[in-house]
XYZ file of C-alpha atoms in Angstrom:
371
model
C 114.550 84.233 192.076
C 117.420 85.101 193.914
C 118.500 82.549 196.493
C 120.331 84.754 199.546
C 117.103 87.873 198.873
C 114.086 85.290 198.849
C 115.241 83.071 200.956
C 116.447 85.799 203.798
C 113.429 87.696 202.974
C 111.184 84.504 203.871
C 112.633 82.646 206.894
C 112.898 86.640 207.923
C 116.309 86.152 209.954
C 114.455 82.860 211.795
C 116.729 80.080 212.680
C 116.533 76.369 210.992
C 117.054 73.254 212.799
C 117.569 69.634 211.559
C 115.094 66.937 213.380
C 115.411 63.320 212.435
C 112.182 61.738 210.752
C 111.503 60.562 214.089
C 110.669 63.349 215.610
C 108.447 64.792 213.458
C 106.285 61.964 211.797
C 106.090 57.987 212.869
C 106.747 55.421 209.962
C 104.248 52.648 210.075
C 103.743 49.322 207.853
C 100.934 48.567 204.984
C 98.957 45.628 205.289
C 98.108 42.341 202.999
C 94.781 43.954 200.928
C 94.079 40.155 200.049
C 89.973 39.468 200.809
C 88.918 42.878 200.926
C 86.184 43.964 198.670
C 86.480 45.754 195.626
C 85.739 49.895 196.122
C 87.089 53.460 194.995
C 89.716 53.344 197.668
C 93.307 53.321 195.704
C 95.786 50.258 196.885
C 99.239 51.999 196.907
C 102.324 49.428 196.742
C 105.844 51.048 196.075
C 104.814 51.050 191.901
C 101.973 53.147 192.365
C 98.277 52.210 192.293
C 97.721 48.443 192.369
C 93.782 48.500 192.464
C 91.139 49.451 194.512
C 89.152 48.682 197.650
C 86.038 49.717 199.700
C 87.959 50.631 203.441
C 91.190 52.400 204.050
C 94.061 51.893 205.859
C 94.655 55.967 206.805
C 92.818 59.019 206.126
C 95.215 61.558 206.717
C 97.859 63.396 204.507
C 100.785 61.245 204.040
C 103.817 60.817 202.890
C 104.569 56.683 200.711
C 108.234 56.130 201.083
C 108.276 52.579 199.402
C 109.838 50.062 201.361
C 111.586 47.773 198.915
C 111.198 47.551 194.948
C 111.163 50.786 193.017
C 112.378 52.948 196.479
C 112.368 56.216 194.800
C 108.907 56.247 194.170
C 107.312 58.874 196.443
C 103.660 59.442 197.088
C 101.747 62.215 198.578
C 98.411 61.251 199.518
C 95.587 63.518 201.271
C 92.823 61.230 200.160
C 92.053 57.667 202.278
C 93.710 55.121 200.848
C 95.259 51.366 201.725
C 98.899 50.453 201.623
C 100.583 47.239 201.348
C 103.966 45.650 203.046
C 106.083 46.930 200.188
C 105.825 50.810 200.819
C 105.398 52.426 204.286
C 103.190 55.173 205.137
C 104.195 58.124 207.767
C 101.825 59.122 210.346
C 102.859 63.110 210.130
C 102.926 65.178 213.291
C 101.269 68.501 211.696
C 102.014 70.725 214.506
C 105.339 70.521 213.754
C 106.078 69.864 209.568
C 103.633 70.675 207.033
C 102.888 67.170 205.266
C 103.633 68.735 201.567
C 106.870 70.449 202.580
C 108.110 66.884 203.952
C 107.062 65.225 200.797
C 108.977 68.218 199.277
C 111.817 67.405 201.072
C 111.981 63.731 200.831
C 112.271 64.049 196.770
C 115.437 65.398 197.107
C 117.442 62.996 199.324
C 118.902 59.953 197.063
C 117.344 56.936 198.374
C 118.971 54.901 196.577
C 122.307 55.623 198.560
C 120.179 54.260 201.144
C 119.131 51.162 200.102
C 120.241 47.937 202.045
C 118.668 45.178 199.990
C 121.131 42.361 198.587
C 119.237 42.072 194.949
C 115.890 44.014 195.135
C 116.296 47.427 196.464
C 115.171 47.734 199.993
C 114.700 50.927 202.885
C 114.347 50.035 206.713
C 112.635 51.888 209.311
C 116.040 52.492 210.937
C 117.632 53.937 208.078
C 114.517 56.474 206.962
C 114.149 57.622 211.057
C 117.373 59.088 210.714
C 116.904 60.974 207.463
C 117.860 64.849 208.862
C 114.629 67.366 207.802
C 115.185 70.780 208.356
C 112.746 72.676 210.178
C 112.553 76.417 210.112
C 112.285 78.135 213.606
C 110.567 75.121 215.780
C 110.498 77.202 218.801
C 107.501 79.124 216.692
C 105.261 76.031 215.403
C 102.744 78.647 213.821
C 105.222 80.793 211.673
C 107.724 77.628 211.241
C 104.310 76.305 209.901
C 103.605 79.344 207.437
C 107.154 79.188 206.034
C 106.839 75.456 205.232
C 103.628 76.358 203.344
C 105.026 79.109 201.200
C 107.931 77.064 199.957
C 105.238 74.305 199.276
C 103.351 76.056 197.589
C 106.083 77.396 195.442
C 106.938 73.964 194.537
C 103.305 72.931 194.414
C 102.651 75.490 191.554
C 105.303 74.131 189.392
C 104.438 70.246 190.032
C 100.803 71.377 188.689
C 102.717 72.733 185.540
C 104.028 69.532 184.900
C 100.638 67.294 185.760
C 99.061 69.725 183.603
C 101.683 69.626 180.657
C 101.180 65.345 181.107
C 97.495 65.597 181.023
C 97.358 67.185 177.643
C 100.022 64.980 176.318
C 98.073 61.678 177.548
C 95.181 63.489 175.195
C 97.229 64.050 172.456
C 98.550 60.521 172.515
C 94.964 59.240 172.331
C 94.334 61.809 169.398
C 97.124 60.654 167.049
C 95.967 57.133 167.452
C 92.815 57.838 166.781
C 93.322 59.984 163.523
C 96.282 57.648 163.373
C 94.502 54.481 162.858
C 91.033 56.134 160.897
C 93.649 57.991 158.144
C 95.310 54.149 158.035
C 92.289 52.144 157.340
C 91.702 51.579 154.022
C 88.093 49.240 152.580
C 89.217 46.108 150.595
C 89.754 47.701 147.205
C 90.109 51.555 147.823
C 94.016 51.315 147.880
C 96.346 48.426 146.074
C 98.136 46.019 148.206
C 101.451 45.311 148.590
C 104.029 43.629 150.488
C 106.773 45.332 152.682
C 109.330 43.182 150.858
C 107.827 45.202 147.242
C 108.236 48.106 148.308
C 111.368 47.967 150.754
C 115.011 47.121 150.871
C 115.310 45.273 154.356
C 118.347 44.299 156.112
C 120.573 44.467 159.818
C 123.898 45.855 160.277
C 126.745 44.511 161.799
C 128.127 45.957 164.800
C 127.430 44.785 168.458
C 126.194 47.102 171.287
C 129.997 46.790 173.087
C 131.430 48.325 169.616
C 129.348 51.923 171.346
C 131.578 54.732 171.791
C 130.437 57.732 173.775
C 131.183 60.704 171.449
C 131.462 58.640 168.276
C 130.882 60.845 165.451
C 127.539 59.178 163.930
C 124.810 57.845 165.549
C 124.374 54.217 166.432
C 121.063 52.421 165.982
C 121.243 49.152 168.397
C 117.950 47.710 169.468
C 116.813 49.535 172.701
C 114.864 53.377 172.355
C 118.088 55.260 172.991
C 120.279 55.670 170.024
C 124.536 55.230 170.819
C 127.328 56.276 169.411
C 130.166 55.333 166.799
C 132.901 56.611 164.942
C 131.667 54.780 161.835
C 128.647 54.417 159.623
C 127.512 51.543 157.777
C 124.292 53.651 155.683
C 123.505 57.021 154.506
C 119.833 56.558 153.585
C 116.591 57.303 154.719
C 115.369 54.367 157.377
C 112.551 53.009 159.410
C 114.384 51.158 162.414
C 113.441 47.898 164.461
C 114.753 45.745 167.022
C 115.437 42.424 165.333
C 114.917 40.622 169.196
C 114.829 41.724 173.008
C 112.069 43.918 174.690
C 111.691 46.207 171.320
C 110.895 43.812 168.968
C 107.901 44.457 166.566
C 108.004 47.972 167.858
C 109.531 51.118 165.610
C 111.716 53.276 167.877
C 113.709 54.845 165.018
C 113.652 57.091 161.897
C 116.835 57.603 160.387
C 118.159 59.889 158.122
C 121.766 60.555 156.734
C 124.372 58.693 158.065
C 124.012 56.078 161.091
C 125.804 52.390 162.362
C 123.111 49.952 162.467
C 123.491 47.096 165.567
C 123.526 43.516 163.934
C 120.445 42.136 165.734
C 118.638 45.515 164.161
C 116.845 45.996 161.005
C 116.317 48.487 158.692
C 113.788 49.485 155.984
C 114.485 51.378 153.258
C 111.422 52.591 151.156
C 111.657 52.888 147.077
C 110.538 55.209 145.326
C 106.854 54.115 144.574
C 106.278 55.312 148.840
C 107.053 57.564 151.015
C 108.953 57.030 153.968
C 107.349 58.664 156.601
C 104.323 56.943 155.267
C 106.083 53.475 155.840
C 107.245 54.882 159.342
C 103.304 55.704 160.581
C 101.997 52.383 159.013
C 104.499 50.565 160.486
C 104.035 52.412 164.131
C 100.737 51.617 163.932
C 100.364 47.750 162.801
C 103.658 45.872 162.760
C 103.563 44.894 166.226
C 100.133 43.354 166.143
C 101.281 41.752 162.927
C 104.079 40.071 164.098
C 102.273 38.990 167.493
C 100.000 37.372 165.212
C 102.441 35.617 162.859
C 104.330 34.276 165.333
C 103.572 30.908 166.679
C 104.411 31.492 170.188
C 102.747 33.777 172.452
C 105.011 36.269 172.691
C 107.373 36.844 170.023
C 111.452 36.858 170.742
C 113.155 37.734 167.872
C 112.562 38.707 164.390
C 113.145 36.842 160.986
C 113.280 38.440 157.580
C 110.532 36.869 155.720
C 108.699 38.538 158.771
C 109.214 42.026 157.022
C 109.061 40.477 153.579
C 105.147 39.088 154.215
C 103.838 41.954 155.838
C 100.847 43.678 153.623
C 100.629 47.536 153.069
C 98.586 49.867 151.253
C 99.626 52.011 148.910
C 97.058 54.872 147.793
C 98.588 57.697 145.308
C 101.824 59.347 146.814
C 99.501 62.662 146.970
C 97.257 60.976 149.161
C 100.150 59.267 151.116
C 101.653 63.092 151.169
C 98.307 63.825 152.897
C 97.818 61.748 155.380
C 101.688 62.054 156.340
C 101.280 65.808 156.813
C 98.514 65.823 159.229
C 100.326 62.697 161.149
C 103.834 64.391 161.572
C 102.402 67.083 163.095
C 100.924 64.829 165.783
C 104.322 62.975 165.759
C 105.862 65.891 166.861
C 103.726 67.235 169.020
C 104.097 64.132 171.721
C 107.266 62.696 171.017
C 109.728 65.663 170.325
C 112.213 66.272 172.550
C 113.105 69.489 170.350
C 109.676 71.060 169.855
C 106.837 68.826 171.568
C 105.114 68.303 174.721
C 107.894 66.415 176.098
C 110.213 69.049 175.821
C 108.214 70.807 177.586
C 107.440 68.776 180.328
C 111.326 67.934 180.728
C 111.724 71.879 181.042
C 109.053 72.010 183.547
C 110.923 69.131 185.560
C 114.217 70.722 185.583
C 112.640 73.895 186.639
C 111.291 72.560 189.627
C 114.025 70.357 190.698
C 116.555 73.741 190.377
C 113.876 75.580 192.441
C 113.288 72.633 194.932
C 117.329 72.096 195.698
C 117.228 75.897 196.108
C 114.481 76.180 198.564
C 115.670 73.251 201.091
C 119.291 73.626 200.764
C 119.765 74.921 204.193
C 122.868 74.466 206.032
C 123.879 71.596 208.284
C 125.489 71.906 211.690
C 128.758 70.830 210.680
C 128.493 67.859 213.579
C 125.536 67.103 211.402
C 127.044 67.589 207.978
């Protein structure tokens, strides 16, 4: 799509002005949703859906702009629905801005430059009135109108993509564990027992997350989902990988192969021979967490001890079988949580797609007094 032929082609020579928020929609508060009866009418606070009531607030397409908390959450809403103090609905003027091309718009200013909140994050009426939208040729409200809704729907079609693409990886998430958990479960005598610490070499490395280098050579395995960097390795092995303590503990983000730095407050696993390692890795994904939430004598567990890994039962049936189920497993592994080949690759793809086309769309000039 070229940006000078479709873009001439569809505001047709018409010229585009810049209105403050003001004067095309009215920002108005939520309201305290304490008391009211429970319904099918969706609570929106500046997270999303809180819960769900029988009356509404407003009935009319809107645009949430949250008002402090997560402030670059926005909402389009056509459906009644009640807001609360924390995000701010707009009353839209529709003879002059189409409600999706303003919610269009809005995702592509930075809030966050915006905010004026001393901790939490924070947006003021002041501040959002002024926010510049441009509106193709106001003088003609019924062709400004039919321009706003072509490059809406443009955008519209690949935001579907996307909720589509999500939808079937929600499904597919659902699947795995399913399949996940039936191909795991094993009656008391099918399969011989043993215990991680049988079948496993378990230990932590020895670097600290401020030993991270941006384009070290190997990759560094600290305790959080995203892997870092060093110029170092301390293994070259094949590894399952687990937060020893913080908000990952209990949960597998990692499966390492080849060479890697391993943080000191993270452990590894290293399979022998008698079973697989991908089969450790699924078993693992599947049942350590609840294992260690229930070993632990505290409610919620903090940080992880090695007897932890040493205690904790698996199965293991014939290394055909184990072959088996790790076959049909992987390819539901990869299929939601590939960033190379699955669903979320995908979806990223669609997402960057839309945000090129989007910032090509609405980049329209400024007045320089405005710019």
């Amino acid at each position: 799509m070229s940006k000078l032929s479709f873009m001439e082609k569809l505001l047709d020579g018409v010229e585009v002005k810049w209105k403050a928020l003001w004067e095309v929609a009215k920002i108005k508060h939520g309201k305290d949703w304490k008391g009211l009866d429970a319904g099918d009418i969706p609570v929106y606070g500046s997270g999303g859906v809180m819960g769900y009531v029988d009356t509404y607030l407003y009935d009319k397409p809107t645009v949430l702009i949250p008002r402090k908390g997560t402030i670059t959450n926005i909402f389009y809403v056509e459906t009644p629905f009640w807001n609360v103090d924390t995000i701010y609905y707009t009353e839209i003027d529709i003879s002059k801005i189409a409600p999706k091309y303003l919610y269009h718009f809005i995702k592509t200013i930075d809030l966050m430059a915006l905010d004026t909140g001393s901790g939490r994050p924070s947006l003021t009426q002041t501040i959002l009135k002024k926010i510049l939208i441009p509106i193709p040729c106001p003088d003609k409200p019924e062709k400004s109108l039919k321009i706003q809704a072509e490059i809406a729907r443009i955008l519209d079609a690949f935001t579907e993509l996307s909720t589509e693409l999500s939808t079937e990886l929600t499904a597919r998430k659902k699947q795995y564990t399913y399949y996940r958990d039936q191909l795991l479960s094993f009656e008391e005598g099918e399969v011989e027992w043993k215990t991680l610490g049988e079948v496993a070499v378990i230990g932590t490395g020895s670097h600290d997350t401020k030993d991270a280098i941006e384009d070290g050579d190997h990759i560094f395995y600290a305790r959080g989902r995203d892997p870092l960097r060093l110029n170092v390795f301390d293994f070259d092995e094949t590894a399952i990988i687990t937060a020893g303590d913080g908000v990952g503990v209990g949960k597998v983000f990692h499966y390492a192969q080849g060479k890697y730095a391993l943080h000191q407050r993270a452990y590894r696993i290293v399979p022998s021979e008698a079973i697989l390692p991908r089969f450790v890795y699924h078993y693992l994904v599947a049942f350590f967490y609840v294992y260690i939430q229930k070993a632990s004598v505290s409610s919620s567990v903090t940080s992880l001890r090695r007897p932890m890994f040493l205690n904790f039962p698996i199965p293991t049936p014939p290394l055909a079988e184990q072959a088996r189920i790790v076959a049909i497993l992987d390819k539901f592994d990869t299929l939601i949580n590939s960033i190379s080949e699955g669903l979320p690759r995908e979806i990223v793809a669609r997402q960057k797609q839309y945000e090129y086309y989007r910032d090509l769309l609405l980049s329209f000039s400024k007045p320089e007094v405005e710019a």
